[in-house]
XYZ file of C-alpha atoms in Angstrom:
665
model
C -59.494 -1.448 99.981
C -56.702 -2.123 102.450
C -57.288 -2.325 106.208
C -56.753 0.911 108.078
C -53.952 -0.561 110.189
C -51.904 -1.325 107.065
C -52.488 2.158 105.680
C -51.292 3.635 108.952
C -47.875 1.954 108.738
C -44.850 4.178 108.280
C -43.221 4.541 104.919
C -40.169 2.517 105.954
C -42.334 -0.393 107.101
C -44.380 -0.238 103.883
C -41.199 -0.411 101.839
C -40.218 -3.599 103.663
C -43.660 -5.046 102.907
C -43.584 -4.069 99.228
C -40.127 -5.575 98.817
C -41.728 -8.966 99.413
C -44.201 -8.457 96.563
C -43.642 -8.951 92.862
C -43.304 -6.045 90.443
C -46.789 -6.791 89.105
C -48.267 -6.796 92.618
C -46.699 -3.446 93.491
C -48.146 -1.875 90.343
C -51.551 -3.319 91.226
C -51.333 -1.874 94.748
C -50.604 1.549 93.269
C -53.640 1.361 91.019
C -56.126 0.336 93.727
C -54.959 2.610 96.560
C -53.724 6.171 96.046
C -52.354 6.429 99.562
C -49.633 3.953 98.593
C -48.667 5.770 95.403
C -45.744 7.708 96.876
C -44.279 4.632 98.572
C -44.547 2.486 95.422
C -42.670 5.171 93.503
C -39.751 5.333 95.926
C -36.395 4.970 94.196
C -35.020 2.685 96.906
C -37.832 0.185 96.276
C -37.039 -0.038 92.567
C -33.321 -0.302 93.237
C -34.096 -3.344 95.369
C -36.163 -4.820 92.538
C -33.281 -4.127 90.149
C -30.855 -6.048 92.361
C -33.287 -8.974 92.502
C -33.562 -8.933 88.693
C -29.786 -8.812 88.366
C -29.425 -11.976 90.458
C -31.912 -13.933 88.311
C -30.258 -15.484 85.245
C -33.583 -15.408 83.400
C -33.396 -11.613 83.124
C -31.108 -9.613 80.841
C -30.164 -6.059 81.822
C -28.764 -3.531 79.333
C -24.981 -3.476 79.202
C -25.005 0.258 78.500
C -27.086 1.589 81.398
C -25.772 4.233 83.777
C -25.212 3.352 87.437
C -28.620 2.900 89.156
C -27.832 5.749 91.573
C -27.643 8.106 88.569
C -31.094 7.135 87.264
C -34.206 8.914 88.463
C -36.976 6.863 90.076
C -39.235 6.973 86.988
C -36.524 5.660 84.637
C -35.452 3.037 87.157
C -39.028 1.791 87.509
C -39.510 1.729 83.719
C -36.340 -0.368 83.328
C -37.410 -2.895 85.967
C -40.928 -3.179 84.540
C -39.659 -3.629 80.974
C -37.012 -6.224 81.833
C -39.373 -8.282 84.030
C -42.170 -8.204 81.443
C -39.782 -9.222 78.679
C -38.596 -12.183 80.782
C -42.220 -13.237 81.263
C -42.850 -13.097 77.520
C -39.803 -15.285 76.910
C -41.141 -17.784 79.444
C -44.479 -17.816 77.612
C -42.756 -18.215 74.180
C -44.602 -15.163 72.895
C -42.711 -12.218 71.409
C -45.388 -10.939 69.062
C -44.967 -7.130 68.988
C -47.140 -5.003 71.238
C -46.597 -1.895 69.079
C -44.711 -0.862 65.966
C -43.370 2.290 64.318
C -42.857 2.320 60.536
C -40.865 4.522 58.170
C -40.397 4.384 54.401
C -37.123 5.542 52.873
C -36.297 6.201 49.247
C -33.097 4.137 49.099
C -32.516 0.441 49.884
C -31.316 -0.105 53.462
C -27.923 -1.822 53.615
C -27.075 -1.524 57.333
C -28.708 -0.425 60.592
C -27.917 -0.406 64.285
C -29.791 0.534 67.462
C -27.515 2.125 70.082
C -28.335 2.108 73.823
C -32.034 2.097 73.024
C -31.707 5.799 72.196
C -30.359 6.214 68.654
C -31.137 4.353 65.453
C -28.521 4.555 62.676
C -29.420 3.529 59.123
C -27.280 3.452 55.966
C -29.204 3.496 52.696
C -28.119 3.834 49.082
C -28.945 3.139 45.465
C -26.900 3.670 42.306
C -27.277 7.453 42.557
C -26.992 8.551 46.192
C -25.790 7.157 49.535
C -26.433 8.476 53.031
C -26.279 7.750 56.759
C -29.244 8.759 58.940
C -29.827 8.874 62.688
C -33.155 8.992 64.508
C -33.732 9.899 68.146
C -35.776 6.986 69.507
C -37.510 9.162 72.092
C -38.927 11.277 69.243
C -39.818 8.238 67.138
C -41.787 6.803 70.055
C -43.806 10.035 69.988
C -44.473 9.514 66.255
C -42.089 12.274 65.198
C -40.480 10.693 62.150
C -37.983 13.369 61.106
C -34.344 12.259 61.478
C -32.078 13.741 64.106
C -29.139 13.920 61.681
C -28.392 12.982 58.096
C -25.288 13.087 55.909
C -24.338 12.029 52.396
C -21.460 9.750 51.467
C -19.208 9.432 48.386
C -19.883 5.687 48.028
C -22.373 2.968 48.848
C -22.152 1.488 52.353
C -21.171 -2.130 51.748
C -20.043 -3.011 55.289
C -20.103 -1.248 58.660
C -19.153 -1.726 62.306
C -20.179 0.383 65.317
C -18.699 0.751 68.784
C -19.178 3.135 71.696
C -15.739 4.567 72.505
C -14.788 7.228 75.043
C -18.422 8.303 75.539
C -19.077 8.719 71.830
C -20.499 6.612 69.009
C -17.911 5.587 66.409
C -18.933 3.976 63.102
C -16.532 2.435 60.573
C -18.047 2.432 57.080
C -16.656 0.363 54.223
C -17.601 2.239 51.051
C -17.567 1.089 47.441
C -17.721 -0.183 44.843
C -15.983 2.222 42.465
C -13.555 3.804 44.988
C -13.117 1.443 47.959
C -12.364 3.283 51.199
C -12.959 3.271 54.946
C -14.602 6.233 56.660
C -14.654 6.505 60.455
C -17.467 8.816 61.537
C -19.207 9.957 64.714
C -22.280 11.924 65.773
C -21.671 15.318 67.396
C -23.554 18.391 68.497
C -22.825 21.523 66.510
C -24.576 24.908 66.686
C -27.589 23.476 68.453
C -28.036 20.554 66.036
C -26.682 17.044 65.601
C -24.267 16.417 62.728
C -22.190 13.546 61.415
C -18.458 14.200 61.439
C -15.492 12.309 59.996
C -12.730 11.150 62.347
C -10.556 9.299 59.844
C -10.462 8.207 56.205
C -8.343 5.572 54.482
C -8.412 5.122 50.722
C -7.700 1.689 49.243
C -8.923 -0.437 52.156
C -12.480 -1.740 52.283
C -14.794 -4.518 53.495
C -14.833 -3.597 57.196
C -15.027 -6.634 59.492
C -14.044 -5.210 62.882
C -13.972 -2.042 64.972
C -12.385 -2.448 68.403
C -10.811 0.521 70.149
C -8.028 2.014 68.052
C -8.189 -0.772 65.448
C -10.262 -1.214 62.310
C -10.175 -4.641 60.652
C -10.600 -4.904 56.875
C -10.419 -7.718 54.319
C -9.416 -5.888 51.121
C -6.353 -3.696 50.608
C -5.402 -2.150 47.275
C -7.312 -4.728 45.209
C -5.834 -7.647 47.161
C -7.769 -10.033 49.381
C -5.518 -9.700 52.400
C -6.961 -9.212 55.923
C -5.358 -6.349 57.820
C -5.881 -4.140 60.833
C -5.430 -0.386 60.942
C -4.541 1.645 64.010
C -6.463 4.694 62.940
C -4.975 6.922 65.631
C -1.372 6.222 64.573
C -2.370 5.591 60.940
C -0.440 2.299 60.910
C -1.542 -0.728 58.873
C -0.643 -4.335 59.692
C -1.281 -7.063 57.114
C -2.092 -10.583 58.328
C -0.473 -12.960 55.879
C -1.613 -16.606 55.797
C 0.783 -19.095 57.410
C 1.688 -20.788 54.091
C 1.255 -17.966 51.600
C -1.638 -16.162 49.954
C -2.032 -18.725 47.158
C -3.726 -21.314 49.371
C -7.262 -21.655 47.922
C -9.102 -20.967 51.197
C -7.070 -17.761 51.768
C -7.895 -16.193 48.418
C -11.158 -14.591 49.519
C -12.295 -12.603 52.543
C -12.660 -14.102 56.036
C -15.859 -13.931 58.054
C -14.449 -11.735 60.775
C -11.434 -10.324 62.579
C -11.441 -10.269 66.395
C -9.110 -8.783 69.001
C -9.097 -11.161 71.964
C -6.578 -11.305 74.785
C -3.163 -11.011 73.116
C -4.489 -12.375 69.805
C -5.913 -11.238 66.514
C -8.309 -13.991 65.446
C -9.057 -14.400 61.728
C -12.271 -16.421 61.298
C -12.464 -18.366 58.041
C -14.709 -21.088 56.620
C -13.803 -23.835 59.101
C -10.649 -22.546 60.763
C -9.609 -19.901 63.283
C -6.139 -18.423 62.691
C -4.426 -16.792 65.656
C -1.882 -13.970 65.317
C -0.102 -11.965 67.968
C -1.265 -8.392 68.382
C 1.091 -5.663 67.167
C 3.346 -3.984 69.685
C 5.733 -1.082 69.579
C 8.468 -3.639 68.983
C 6.934 -5.755 66.256
C 4.187 -6.595 63.800
C 1.594 -9.391 64.130
C 3.024 -12.910 63.883
C 1.121 -16.085 63.026
C 0.769 -18.345 66.082
C -1.691 -21.209 65.504
C -4.703 -22.499 63.533
C -7.670 -24.266 65.114
C -10.247 -26.275 63.142
C -13.955 -25.673 63.834
C -17.289 -26.635 62.339
C -17.860 -24.953 58.996
C -19.048 -21.389 59.586
C -21.599 -19.743 57.311
C -22.590 -16.744 59.445
C -21.037 -15.417 62.618
C -21.717 -13.134 65.587
C -19.098 -12.505 68.287
C -20.809 -13.007 71.663
C -17.845 -12.245 73.884
C -14.259 -11.148 73.308
C -13.384 -9.838 76.778
C -9.863 -10.455 78.052
C -9.374 -13.394 80.432
C -12.697 -14.938 79.359
C -13.307 -17.655 76.739
C -14.086 -16.415 73.236
C -17.690 -17.281 72.303
C -18.888 -17.203 68.699
C -22.496 -17.728 67.649
C -22.554 -19.345 64.219
C -24.839 -20.729 61.540
C -23.331 -23.889 60.069
C -24.574 -26.767 57.928
C -26.274 -28.290 60.988
C -27.964 -25.161 62.336
C -27.184 -22.561 64.995
C -24.464 -23.250 67.554
C -21.882 -21.695 69.869
C -18.128 -22.124 69.398
C -16.165 -21.622 72.612
C -12.394 -21.034 72.583
C -10.622 -21.351 75.928
C -7.932 -18.894 76.948
C -5.204 -21.580 76.836
C -5.804 -22.205 73.128
C -2.091 -21.948 72.245
C -1.169 -24.822 74.547
C -4.307 -26.951 74.476
C -5.404 -28.869 71.376
C -8.863 -29.402 72.936
C -9.497 -25.719 73.647
C -12.225 -25.433 70.978
C -15.752 -26.765 71.649
C -19.038 -26.570 69.729
C -22.481 -26.566 71.370
C -25.593 -26.938 69.185
C -28.345 -24.419 69.941
C -30.861 -25.413 67.251
C -30.785 -27.912 64.375
C -31.899 -26.741 60.962
C -34.733 -28.809 59.381
C -33.316 -28.646 55.846
C -30.488 -27.168 53.826
C -29.692 -23.445 54.191
C -33.092 -22.155 55.445
C -31.696 -19.881 58.209
C -29.827 -16.627 57.660
C -29.163 -13.090 58.984
C -27.917 -14.224 62.391
C -28.177 -11.281 64.833
C -27.258 -10.637 68.466
C -26.462 -7.581 70.569
C -25.526 -6.603 74.077
C -24.258 -9.616 76.003
C -25.486 -12.096 73.399
C -27.886 -13.865 75.762
C -30.773 -13.662 73.306
C -30.345 -14.031 69.562
C -32.352 -13.675 66.388
C -32.288 -14.978 62.832
C -34.629 -15.441 59.852
C -36.108 -18.777 58.845
C -37.294 -19.392 55.295
C -38.290 -23.023 55.905
C -41.902 -22.599 54.811
C -41.127 -20.163 51.996
C -38.665 -22.672 50.493
C -40.756 -25.774 51.085
C -44.168 -24.756 49.798
C -45.954 -22.560 47.305
C -48.756 -21.737 49.711
C -50.158 -18.246 50.030
C -49.038 -17.556 53.626
C -45.619 -19.179 53.800
C -43.736 -16.042 54.773
C -40.224 -16.048 56.239
C -40.267 -15.848 60.019
C -38.211 -14.178 62.725
C -36.797 -16.790 65.100
C -35.614 -15.921 68.614
C -33.643 -18.077 71.057
C -32.185 -17.564 74.523
C -28.695 -19.041 74.551
C -26.151 -19.878 77.222
C -22.746 -21.596 77.141
C -24.166 -24.673 78.894
C -27.810 -25.047 77.771
C -28.435 -28.054 75.535
C -30.446 -27.847 72.334
C -33.477 -29.441 74.024
C -33.377 -26.646 76.628
C -33.443 -23.865 74.026
C -37.018 -23.226 72.820
C -37.389 -21.267 69.579
C -39.910 -18.421 69.460
C -41.253 -17.488 66.017
C -43.439 -14.838 64.457
C -43.912 -13.456 60.952
C -44.621 -9.801 60.120
C -47.330 -10.599 57.595
C -49.143 -7.243 57.709
C -49.040 -5.477 54.320
C -47.620 -2.286 55.837
C -44.692 -4.123 57.455
C -41.254 -4.467 55.830
C -41.002 -7.582 53.681
C -38.733 -10.047 55.483
C -37.927 -11.663 52.160
C -36.479 -8.479 50.611
C -32.791 -8.746 51.639
C -33.530 -7.716 55.239
C -31.183 -6.010 57.677
C -31.831 -6.643 61.381
C -30.945 -5.494 64.862
C -32.260 -6.649 68.222
C -32.060 -5.129 71.706
C -32.047 -8.215 73.910
C -32.658 -6.303 77.160
C -35.346 -3.759 76.256
C -37.197 -5.900 73.731
C -36.898 -4.036 70.416
C -36.480 -5.604 66.973
C -35.483 -3.396 64.012
C -36.129 -4.555 60.425
C -35.124 -2.756 57.236
C -34.999 -4.019 53.655
C -34.028 -3.301 50.057
C -37.288 -1.424 49.404
C -36.436 1.186 52.052
C -39.071 -0.215 54.400
C -38.134 0.221 58.081
C -39.928 -0.840 61.257
C -39.227 -0.707 64.987
C -41.071 -3.497 66.825
C -41.628 -3.199 70.569
C -42.372 -6.520 72.271
C -43.428 -5.008 75.626
C -46.683 -3.306 76.654
C -45.175 -0.312 78.420
C -44.086 3.185 77.479
C -40.716 2.751 75.719
C -39.973 6.455 75.987
C -39.370 6.103 79.728
C -36.263 3.984 79.046
C -34.579 6.394 76.641
C -32.546 7.982 79.438
C -30.706 4.840 80.518
C -27.403 5.702 78.866
C -25.332 8.883 79.055
C -25.437 11.342 76.169
C -22.983 10.019 73.571
C -23.191 13.079 71.315
C -21.749 15.697 73.679
C -19.573 18.499 72.350
C -16.078 17.424 71.334
C -12.957 19.305 72.429
C -11.985 19.617 68.763
C -14.723 19.376 66.150
C -13.943 16.879 63.340
C -14.741 17.658 59.724
C -18.503 17.670 59.236
C -20.015 15.458 56.542
C -22.051 17.114 53.773
C -25.806 17.430 54.176
C -26.446 17.845 50.437
C -26.519 14.852 48.049
C -23.307 13.612 46.421
C -23.822 12.028 43.004
C -22.134 8.633 42.985
C -19.565 7.982 40.273
C -20.502 4.423 39.357
C -19.926 2.417 36.188
C -23.542 1.519 35.476
C -24.271 -1.319 33.088
C -26.804 -0.841 30.282
C -30.371 -1.525 31.329
C -32.710 -3.944 29.634
C -33.835 -3.809 26.905
C -30.546 -2.703 25.335
C -30.024 -1.417 21.852
C -26.625 -1.503 20.184
C -25.559 2.120 20.592
C -22.317 3.980 21.258
C -23.699 5.009 24.655
C -24.360 1.401 25.635
C -20.851 0.381 24.605
C -19.274 3.225 26.581
C -20.893 1.981 29.787
C -18.839 -1.201 29.575
C -15.677 0.228 28.031
C -13.623 -0.858 31.068
C -14.515 -4.518 30.455
C -12.372 -7.011 28.476
C -9.276 -4.778 28.631
C -6.798 -7.206 30.218
C -5.454 -8.761 26.979
C -5.644 -12.288 28.338
C -4.375 -15.385 26.470
C -7.827 -16.682 25.517
C -8.561 -19.308 22.881
C -10.620 -17.411 20.310
C -12.625 -20.494 19.265
C -13.867 -21.044 22.816
C -13.937 -17.620 24.469
C -15.833 -14.564 23.231
C -14.711 -11.128 24.420
C -17.890 -9.371 23.342
C -19.948 -9.319 26.557
C -22.842 -7.496 24.869
C -23.408 -9.979 22.081
C -26.609 -11.972 21.686
C -24.955 -15.161 22.986
C -24.549 -13.722 26.496
C -27.532 -12.582 28.592
C -26.238 -11.559 32.026
C -24.254 -8.467 31.021
C -26.344 -6.284 33.407
C -25.718 -8.489 36.456
C -22.208 -7.281 37.391
C -23.203 -4.034 39.099
C -23.075 -5.260 42.710
C -26.773 -4.568 43.185
C -28.747 -6.725 45.585
C -29.228 -10.187 44.141
C -27.127 -9.860 41.014
C -24.105 -12.041 40.192
C -21.591 -9.591 41.653
C -23.600 -9.567 44.903
C -23.476 -13.375 45.021
C -19.720 -13.373 44.416
C -19.352 -11.052 47.401
C -21.840 -12.570 49.838
C -21.732 -16.254 48.926
C -18.023 -16.587 48.071
C -16.235 -13.671 49.705
C -15.084 -11.707 46.623
C -16.452 -8.205 47.355
C -14.371 -6.263 44.836
C -16.569 -5.323 41.901
C -15.827 -7.914 39.184
C -14.795 -6.869 35.693
C -16.064 -9.275 33.001
C -13.384 -10.377 30.521
C -15.035 -13.005 28.314
C -17.757 -15.629 28.129
C -17.883 -19.124 26.644
C -20.101 -22.139 26.188
C -18.624 -25.608 26.587
C -20.660 -27.884 24.307
C -19.121 -31.021 25.829
C -20.352 -30.044 29.290
C -23.393 -28.072 28.099
C -22.197 -25.312 30.396
C -21.925 -21.500 29.992
C -18.910 -19.815 31.621
C -17.923 -16.256 32.411
C -14.377 -15.121 33.117
C -14.078 -12.077 35.396
C -11.344 -10.264 37.267
C -11.892 -9.505 40.951
C -8.931 -7.567 42.269
C -5.801 -9.552 41.439
C -7.649 -12.823 40.872
C -9.418 -14.215 37.826
C -12.591 -16.158 38.473
C -14.566 -18.538 36.293
C -18.224 -18.431 37.187
C -21.382 -20.243 36.166
C -24.819 -20.371 37.774
C -25.449 -23.990 36.878
C -22.834 -25.985 38.808
C -20.682 -25.661 41.916
C -20.120 -22.264 40.566
C -16.811 -20.600 41.420
C -13.214 -21.364 40.525
C -10.158 -19.147 40.376
C -6.721 -18.982 38.748
C -3.399 -18.008 40.153
C -1.335 -15.758 37.909
C -0.064 -16.042 35.257
C -3.031 -17.602 33.504
C -2.427 -20.980 31.846
C -2.458 -21.432 28.077
C -4.970 -22.483 26.871
C -7.378 -21.363 29.576
C -9.949 -23.943 30.694
C -12.193 -24.245 33.750
C -10.715 -27.641 34.695
C -7.393 -25.932 35.383
C -8.932 -23.610 37.969
C -9.168 -24.364 41.691
C -12.610 -24.706 43.201
C -13.633 -22.373 46.024
C -15.727 -23.264 49.031
C -18.832 -21.325 49.861
C -18.169 -18.574 52.361
C -21.857 -18.003 53.083
C -24.205 -20.315 51.163
C -27.156 -18.749 52.969
C -26.788 -15.903 50.450
C -28.343 -18.268 47.873
C -31.296 -18.754 50.235
C -31.782 -14.999 50.533
C -31.634 -14.612 46.779
C -34.057 -17.439 46.038
C -36.563 -16.365 48.695
C -36.551 -12.773 47.444
C -37.204 -13.830 43.860
C -40.015 -16.236 44.668
C -41.775 -14.056 47.259
C -41.761 -10.970 45.039
C -43.594 -12.863 42.307
C -45.895 -14.595 44.784
C -46.928 -11.310 46.415
C -47.624 -9.681 43.078
C -49.680 -12.629 41.841
C -51.756 -12.644 45.035
C -52.312 -8.922 45.608
C -50.929 -7.160 42.491
C -48.586 -5.304 44.815
C -45.223 -4.041 43.547
C -42.983 -2.687 46.323
C -40.348 -1.698 43.771
C -42.850 0.683 42.151
C -43.858 1.998 45.597
C -40.244 2.913 46.274
C -40.081 4.741 42.958
C -43.261 6.672 43.763
C -41.836 8.046 47.018
C -38.810 9.449 45.181
C -36.372 6.552 45.061
C -34.396 5.344 42.054
C -34.068 1.617 42.794
C -32.243 -0.587 40.345
C -34.341 -2.975 38.261
C -32.104 -6.051 38.538
C -33.471 -7.520 41.764
C -35.042 -10.170 39.571
C -33.078 -11.716 36.717
C -35.296 -13.730 34.394
C -32.591 -15.835 32.757
C -30.957 -16.950 36.005
C -34.192 -18.390 37.415
C -35.786 -20.092 34.437
C -35.326 -23.471 36.102
C -37.283 -22.234 39.147
C -40.376 -20.887 37.380
C -42.724 -21.695 34.549
C -42.832 -19.579 31.370
C -46.059 -18.048 32.683
C -44.321 -16.901 35.881
C -41.408 -15.443 33.939
C -43.715 -13.608 31.543
C -45.577 -12.175 34.534
C -42.308 -11.049 36.118
C -41.203 -9.398 32.891
C -44.515 -7.544 32.692
C -44.275 -6.393 36.320
C -40.719 -5.121 36.011
C -41.064 -3.765 32.508
C -38.009 -5.696 31.329
């Protein structure tokens, strides 16, 4: 109990006293003495705490919150409590979730994003149906799992970007593979319900890399690998041609990203940043300068505000680091600097680099143990780090935890991640449709759902609403194993080998379904197949069309020739595996005449290998089959997530026989 003389103090004096206490102490005072309850709930007290938190660099406040004067006292208190508790957990290197909400979808999850702590958007698709779904987080936190809105799409979501613009949520979806297009959509209120609506559509462009204001950045245009930006409000397209022509080998695939920064468009490639002027009413973009960097495997833009340095968080061959580009980059040859955040312990074990908000706290997946050992509990882990432009690697502790509970989404199953750095949420989805929202703080998350303004308010003019009934996807599906030689099987691949190429008949075989070739069902673009690797590891996202296969007895090497857009690629799984030809093709055609391509994202091989090994390991240990579970809840997942022939050198005949039994292939 408190002395009577303290309890008799006026409210104004008590507020001055409580301002000197910590947030934890004030909450304790409220619990032990009811007479102080009203004073400890005063809005002015929590506004003072908020200002103190804002001045401490250890804390991270949401970038999307309304002005504190517009928040009620309860929401303001919940924000202060959550931010201060999250900072304490970072100090203690402990981010193990305090609570979790789980959902199970029918389709594989290909993209997700948490917006202002209030809305969760998820794109999911298989070879039959594709859709975009939104959940209201305040309802999810009350265990109401029904979506707020759902709509069906005419293609699979391959890439996506999201931005809050003019008090509304805008999402740019890159659809494919059969009919590449870009769809710009938003979430609106209509007749008392929430619906997805289409703002803009562009056929022929795909592989969305950027959404900033009026501009959408894409990497593929009309079957050509040419980065371009689209002003969707004026419907104007600007192509960004390489400085020395499109036939330079490192310009023949897609870049990592496009960024609008100051007066520049920045094209981020393997180890180079290319700067172009932004378009104006008087002219189109013009190449200005190239700047060499460390090799970039994965990339997150931390800051692209005008008048501030451009900061890029990257995974490279050495680990995680920050690339900083100063504003005088055009006139300063030393304007690019690299700061190491964390050094990788071995080759390619880190992937799925993720950051949000102001980019002060970041997340990625580590497969170090899963790649190094065959132990029973060597699961991939989530790795968190607090980063700053000046902190050295020794000052950046890494916080790890693994979601090893059977009901959690498998981190090894081509995961998709998002992370709210301020409120302490981690979102994980995967190819089995498993979805989880992890809350790292022991407080009611529902109290923070009113931080941002409503971004789904009625529009002055209602855009075209997206359909709420399924759209059957028009995909060229390859025959499934085991295949019998039938007219139906042949018709599924009738668009293959139609280019009439000058191939030496003694070396090349045009029959892709013959007994000498085994990977004819791996060109669908499904997760983990060869087409997926061409897209994610090498930057060739257009669905490849096989033309012929061959076996070089001198090199003991099998080859496949495919067309991807306007380029012809020679591919093999057993060597540095990708080369390409400029047109016209040479006569006779041989792999030595092709130009070798660098990896765009070699961490894709890590993802693929970890998924294959962990699926088998889990089934051998517990007889669990998540693929079958997805089927049982109504999904139609593809059966090519594991390819027996491509991984024979990783597993024993016993393992392969077990895998074939599990998958029924």
